[in-house]
Coordinates of C-alpha atoms and ligand atoms in Angstrom, one line a residue:
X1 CA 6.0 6.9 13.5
X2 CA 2.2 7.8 13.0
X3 CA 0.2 5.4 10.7
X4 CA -2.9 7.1 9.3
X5 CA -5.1 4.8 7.3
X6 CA -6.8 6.6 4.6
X7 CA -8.2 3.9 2.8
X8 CA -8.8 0.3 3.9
X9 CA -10.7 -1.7 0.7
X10 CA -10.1 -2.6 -2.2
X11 CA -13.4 -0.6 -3.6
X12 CA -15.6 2.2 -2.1
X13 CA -18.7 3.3 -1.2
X14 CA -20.1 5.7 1.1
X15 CA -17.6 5.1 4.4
X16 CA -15.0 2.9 2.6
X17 CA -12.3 3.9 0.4
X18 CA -9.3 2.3 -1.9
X19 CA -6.3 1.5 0.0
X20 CA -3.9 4.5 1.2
X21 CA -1.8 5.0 4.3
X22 CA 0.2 8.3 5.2
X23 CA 3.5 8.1 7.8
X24 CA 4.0 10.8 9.6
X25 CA 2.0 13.2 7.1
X26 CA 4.8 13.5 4.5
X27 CA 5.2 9.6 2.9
X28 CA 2.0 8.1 1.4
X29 CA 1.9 4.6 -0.2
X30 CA -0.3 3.5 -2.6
X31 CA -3.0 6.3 -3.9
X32 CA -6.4 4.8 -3.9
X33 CA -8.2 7.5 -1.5
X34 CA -5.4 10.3 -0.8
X35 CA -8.1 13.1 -2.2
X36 CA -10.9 12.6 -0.8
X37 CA -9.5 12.0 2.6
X38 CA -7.2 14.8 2.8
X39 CA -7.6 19.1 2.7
X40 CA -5.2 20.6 -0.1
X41 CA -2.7 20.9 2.9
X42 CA -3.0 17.7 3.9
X43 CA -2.1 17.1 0.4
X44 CA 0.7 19.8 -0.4
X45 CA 2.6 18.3 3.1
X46 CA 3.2 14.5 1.4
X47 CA 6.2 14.8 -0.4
X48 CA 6.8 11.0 -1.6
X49 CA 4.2 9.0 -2.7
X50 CA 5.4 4.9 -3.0
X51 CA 3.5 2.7 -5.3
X52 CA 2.9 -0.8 -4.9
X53 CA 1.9 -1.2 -8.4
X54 CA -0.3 -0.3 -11.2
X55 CA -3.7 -2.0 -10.5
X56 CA -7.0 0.6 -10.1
X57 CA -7.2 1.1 -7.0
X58 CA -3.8 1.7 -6.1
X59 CA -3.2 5.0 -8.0
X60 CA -6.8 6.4 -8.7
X61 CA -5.6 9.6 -7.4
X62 CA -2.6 10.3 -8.6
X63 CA -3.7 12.3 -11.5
X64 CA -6.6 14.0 -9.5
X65 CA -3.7 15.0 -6.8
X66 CA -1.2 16.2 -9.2
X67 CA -4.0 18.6 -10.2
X68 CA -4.5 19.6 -6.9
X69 CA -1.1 20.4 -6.4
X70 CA -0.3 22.5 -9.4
X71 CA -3.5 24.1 -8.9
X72 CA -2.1 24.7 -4.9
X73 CA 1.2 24.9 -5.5
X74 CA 2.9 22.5 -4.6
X75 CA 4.6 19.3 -6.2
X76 CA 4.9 15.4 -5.2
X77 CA 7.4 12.6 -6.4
X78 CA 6.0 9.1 -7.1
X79 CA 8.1 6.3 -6.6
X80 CA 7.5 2.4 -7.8
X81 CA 9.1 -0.6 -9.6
X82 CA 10.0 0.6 -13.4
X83 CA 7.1 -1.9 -14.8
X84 CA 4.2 -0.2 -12.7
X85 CA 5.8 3.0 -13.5
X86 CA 6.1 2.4 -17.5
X87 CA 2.6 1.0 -17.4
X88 CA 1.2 4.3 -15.4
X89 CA 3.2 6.5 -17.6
X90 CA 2.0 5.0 -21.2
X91 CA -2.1 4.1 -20.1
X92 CA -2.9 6.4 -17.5
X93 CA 0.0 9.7 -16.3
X94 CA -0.1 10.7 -20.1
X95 CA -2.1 13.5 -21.6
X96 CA -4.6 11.6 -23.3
X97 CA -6.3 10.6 -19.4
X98 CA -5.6 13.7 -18.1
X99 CA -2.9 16.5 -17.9
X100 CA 1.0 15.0 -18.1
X101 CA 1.9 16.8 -14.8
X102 CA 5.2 15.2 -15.7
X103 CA 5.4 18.1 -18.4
X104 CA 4.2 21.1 -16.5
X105 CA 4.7 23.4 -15.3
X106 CA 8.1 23.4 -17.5
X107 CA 10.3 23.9 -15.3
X108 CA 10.3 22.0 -12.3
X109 CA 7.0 19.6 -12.4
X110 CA 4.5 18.9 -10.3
X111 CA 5.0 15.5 -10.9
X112 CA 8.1 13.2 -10.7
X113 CA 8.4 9.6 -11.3
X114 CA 11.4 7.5 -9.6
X115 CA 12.2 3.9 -10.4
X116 CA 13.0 1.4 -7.3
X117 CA 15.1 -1.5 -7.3
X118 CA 13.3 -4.3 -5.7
X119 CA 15.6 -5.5 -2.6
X120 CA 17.3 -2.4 -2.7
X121 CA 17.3 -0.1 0.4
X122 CA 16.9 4.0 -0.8
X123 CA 16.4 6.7 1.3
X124 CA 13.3 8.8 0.7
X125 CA 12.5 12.3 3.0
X126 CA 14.6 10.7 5.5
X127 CA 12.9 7.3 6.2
X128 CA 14.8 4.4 4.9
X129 CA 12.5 2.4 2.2
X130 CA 13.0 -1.1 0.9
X131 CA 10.8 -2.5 -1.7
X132 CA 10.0 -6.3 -1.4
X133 CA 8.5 -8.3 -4.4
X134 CA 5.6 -10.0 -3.0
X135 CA 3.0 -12.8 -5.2
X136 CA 0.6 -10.9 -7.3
X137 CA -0.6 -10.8 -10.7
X138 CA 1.4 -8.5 -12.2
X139 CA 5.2 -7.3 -10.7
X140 CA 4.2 -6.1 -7.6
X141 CA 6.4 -4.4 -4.4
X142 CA 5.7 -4.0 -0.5
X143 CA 7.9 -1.4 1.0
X144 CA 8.9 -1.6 4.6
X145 CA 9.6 2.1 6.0
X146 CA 11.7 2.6 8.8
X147 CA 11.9 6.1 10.5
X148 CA 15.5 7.8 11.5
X149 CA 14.4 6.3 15.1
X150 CA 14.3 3.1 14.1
X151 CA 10.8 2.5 13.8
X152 CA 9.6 0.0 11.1
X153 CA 6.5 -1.4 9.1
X154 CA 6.0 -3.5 6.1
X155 CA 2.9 -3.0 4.0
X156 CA 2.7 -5.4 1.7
X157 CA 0.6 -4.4 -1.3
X158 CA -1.9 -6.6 -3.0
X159 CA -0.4 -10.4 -2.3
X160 CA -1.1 -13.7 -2.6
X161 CA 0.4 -16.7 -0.7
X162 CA 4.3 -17.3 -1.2
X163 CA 6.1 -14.6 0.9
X164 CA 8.7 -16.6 2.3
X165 CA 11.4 -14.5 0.4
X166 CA 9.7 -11.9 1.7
X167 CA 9.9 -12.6 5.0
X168 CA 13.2 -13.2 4.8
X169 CA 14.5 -9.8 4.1
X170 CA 11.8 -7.4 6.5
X171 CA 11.8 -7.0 10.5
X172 CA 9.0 -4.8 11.1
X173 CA 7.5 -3.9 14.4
X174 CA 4.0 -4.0 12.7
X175 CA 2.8 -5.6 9.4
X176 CA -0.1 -4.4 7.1
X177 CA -1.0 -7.0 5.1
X178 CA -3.9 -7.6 2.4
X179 CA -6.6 -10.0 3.1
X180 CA -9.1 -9.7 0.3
X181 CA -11.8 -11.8 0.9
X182 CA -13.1 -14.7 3.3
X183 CA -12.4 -18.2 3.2
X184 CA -15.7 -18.9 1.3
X185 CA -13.7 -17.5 -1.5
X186 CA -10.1 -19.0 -0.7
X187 CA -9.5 -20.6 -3.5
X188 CA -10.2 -17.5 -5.5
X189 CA -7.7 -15.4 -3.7
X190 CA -5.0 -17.4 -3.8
X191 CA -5.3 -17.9 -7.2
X192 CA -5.6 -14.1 -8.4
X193 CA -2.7 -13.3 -6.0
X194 CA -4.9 -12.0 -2.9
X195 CA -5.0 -13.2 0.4
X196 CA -8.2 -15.0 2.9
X197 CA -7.9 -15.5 6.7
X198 CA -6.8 -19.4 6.2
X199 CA -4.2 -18.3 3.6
X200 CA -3.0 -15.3 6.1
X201 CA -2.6 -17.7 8.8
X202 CA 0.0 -20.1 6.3
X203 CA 1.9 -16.7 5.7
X204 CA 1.8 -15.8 9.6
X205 CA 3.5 -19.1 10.4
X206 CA 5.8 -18.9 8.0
X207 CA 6.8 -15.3 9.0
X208 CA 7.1 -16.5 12.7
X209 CA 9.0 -19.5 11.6
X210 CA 11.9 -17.7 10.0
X211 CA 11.7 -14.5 12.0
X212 CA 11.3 -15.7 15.4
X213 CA 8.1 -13.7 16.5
X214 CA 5.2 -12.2 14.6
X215 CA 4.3 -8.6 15.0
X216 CA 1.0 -6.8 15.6
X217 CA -0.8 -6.8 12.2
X218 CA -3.0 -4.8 10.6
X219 CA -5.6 -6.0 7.7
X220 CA -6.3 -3.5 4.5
X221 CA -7.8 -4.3 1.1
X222 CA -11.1 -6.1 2.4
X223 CA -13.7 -6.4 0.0
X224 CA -17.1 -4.5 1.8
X225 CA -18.8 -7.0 1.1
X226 CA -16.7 -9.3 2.8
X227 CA -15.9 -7.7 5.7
X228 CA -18.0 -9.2 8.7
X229 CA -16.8 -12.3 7.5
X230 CA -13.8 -11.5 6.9
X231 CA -13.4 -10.2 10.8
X232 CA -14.8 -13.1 12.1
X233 CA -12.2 -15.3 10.8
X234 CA -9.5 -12.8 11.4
X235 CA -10.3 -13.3 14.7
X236 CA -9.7 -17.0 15.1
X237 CA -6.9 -16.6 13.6
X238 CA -5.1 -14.2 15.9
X239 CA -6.6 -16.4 18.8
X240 CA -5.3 -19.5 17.0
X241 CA -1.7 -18.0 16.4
X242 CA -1.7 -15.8 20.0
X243 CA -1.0 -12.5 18.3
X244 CA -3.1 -9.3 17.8
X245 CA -4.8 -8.8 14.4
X246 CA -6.8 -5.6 14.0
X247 CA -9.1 -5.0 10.5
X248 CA -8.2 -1.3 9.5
X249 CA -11.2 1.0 9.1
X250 CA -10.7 4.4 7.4
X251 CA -9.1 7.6 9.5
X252 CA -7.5 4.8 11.6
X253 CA -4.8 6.4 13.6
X254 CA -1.6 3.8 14.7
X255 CA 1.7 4.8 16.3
X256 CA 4.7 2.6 16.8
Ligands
LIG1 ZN1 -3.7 -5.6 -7.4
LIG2 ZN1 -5.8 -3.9 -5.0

């Protein structure tokens, strides 16, 4: 399985982009940079795009590559929890925003939208997908993928701390996990369902508790600003707990 990370923050500028990832090419999750980061083939080969849920930054380009695709000719199916997909479908996937895709062309659309069951394993373009309710503001999924070879990761979404149900129900061989801002700003984080360093080190433990080992992890979602700090403490973390924590940075490349 080949991890590409197209977006690592949770805002952009210049060299930073909204959270994305693409496996393997064809199965994208969460939307926040898919455009910009990929050529109209690039775009026309995903053919599943999962949702976490509906904030901002997590499906900024759907409409933009829905466009695209009808435009090039081809056609993508979005997948998410049914209250991120009403929400996206009455504020934001309608006409009034931009062209309902959902609608045209007539026949056969260029967009599709699929509810999930949380805890409920589905098969999607051959990879075996199981959405996990992590602690965020609004009802909010992580997905862990798992190729036909047995390969598996867990991406977590936006999340605060409280995944111990969670971590009951995944076994990946690498985690990508949200850790918003610093500890300067803890408190804030855990309180608006994000995660800092200290608070990712509570979750970490409790993973290896109930799991029996910890896998490599992988950070997304910093906030710029953050993001020295946020690496620094990242750092002591993964020496503290003796496991390998790497901050993502755009066009990131990981194979497992
Ligand atoms: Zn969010
Ligand atoms: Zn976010």
């Amino acid at each position: 399985m080949e991890i590409r990370v197209l977006g690592a923050h949770n805002c952009e500028r210049q060299s930073q982009k909204m959270v994305s990832l693409l496996i393997d090419d064809v199965l994208a999750i969460d939307a926040g940079s898919i455009t910009s980061s990929l050529s109209l083939e690039g775009q026309k080969k995903i053919k599943a795009l999962l949702i976490t849920h509906q904030h901002y930054d997590h499906v900024r380009d759907i409409p933009g590559l829905a466009m695209s695709l009808f435009l090039g000719g081809g056609a993508i199916r979005v997948y998410s929890i049914q209250a991120a997909l009403d929400v996206l479908a009455k504020h934001f996937l309608n006409s009034e925003i931009h062209t309902d895709f959902r609608r045209k062309p007539e026949t056969n659309p260029t967009l599709s939208l699929t509810a999930l069951e949380p805890n409920k394993a589905v098969t999607i373009e051959g990879y075996g997908v199981l959405p996990v309710p992590v602690s965020h503001g609004v009802p909010t999924v992580g997905y862990q993928v798992t190729s036909g070879d047995g390969k598996s990761v867990f991406y977590t979404g936006d999340t605060g701390p409280g995944l111990e149900e969670c971590w009951r129900r995944v076994k990946p061989q690498l985690l990508i996990i949200e850790v918003t801002s610093s500890d300067r700003f803890a408190g804030w984080a855990g309180e608006s369902g994000h995660l800092a360093p200290s608070l990712l080190k509570q979750e970490l433990a409790s993973f290896q508790k109930l799991n029996g080992y910890l896998p490599p992890v992988v950070a997304v979602h910093m906030s710029p600003n953050l993001e020295a700090e946020i690496a620094a403490e990242l750092a002591a973390v993964a020496e503290e707990l003796e496991c390998s924590i790497t901050v993502a940075k755009e066009g990131m490349e990981i194979s497992i």
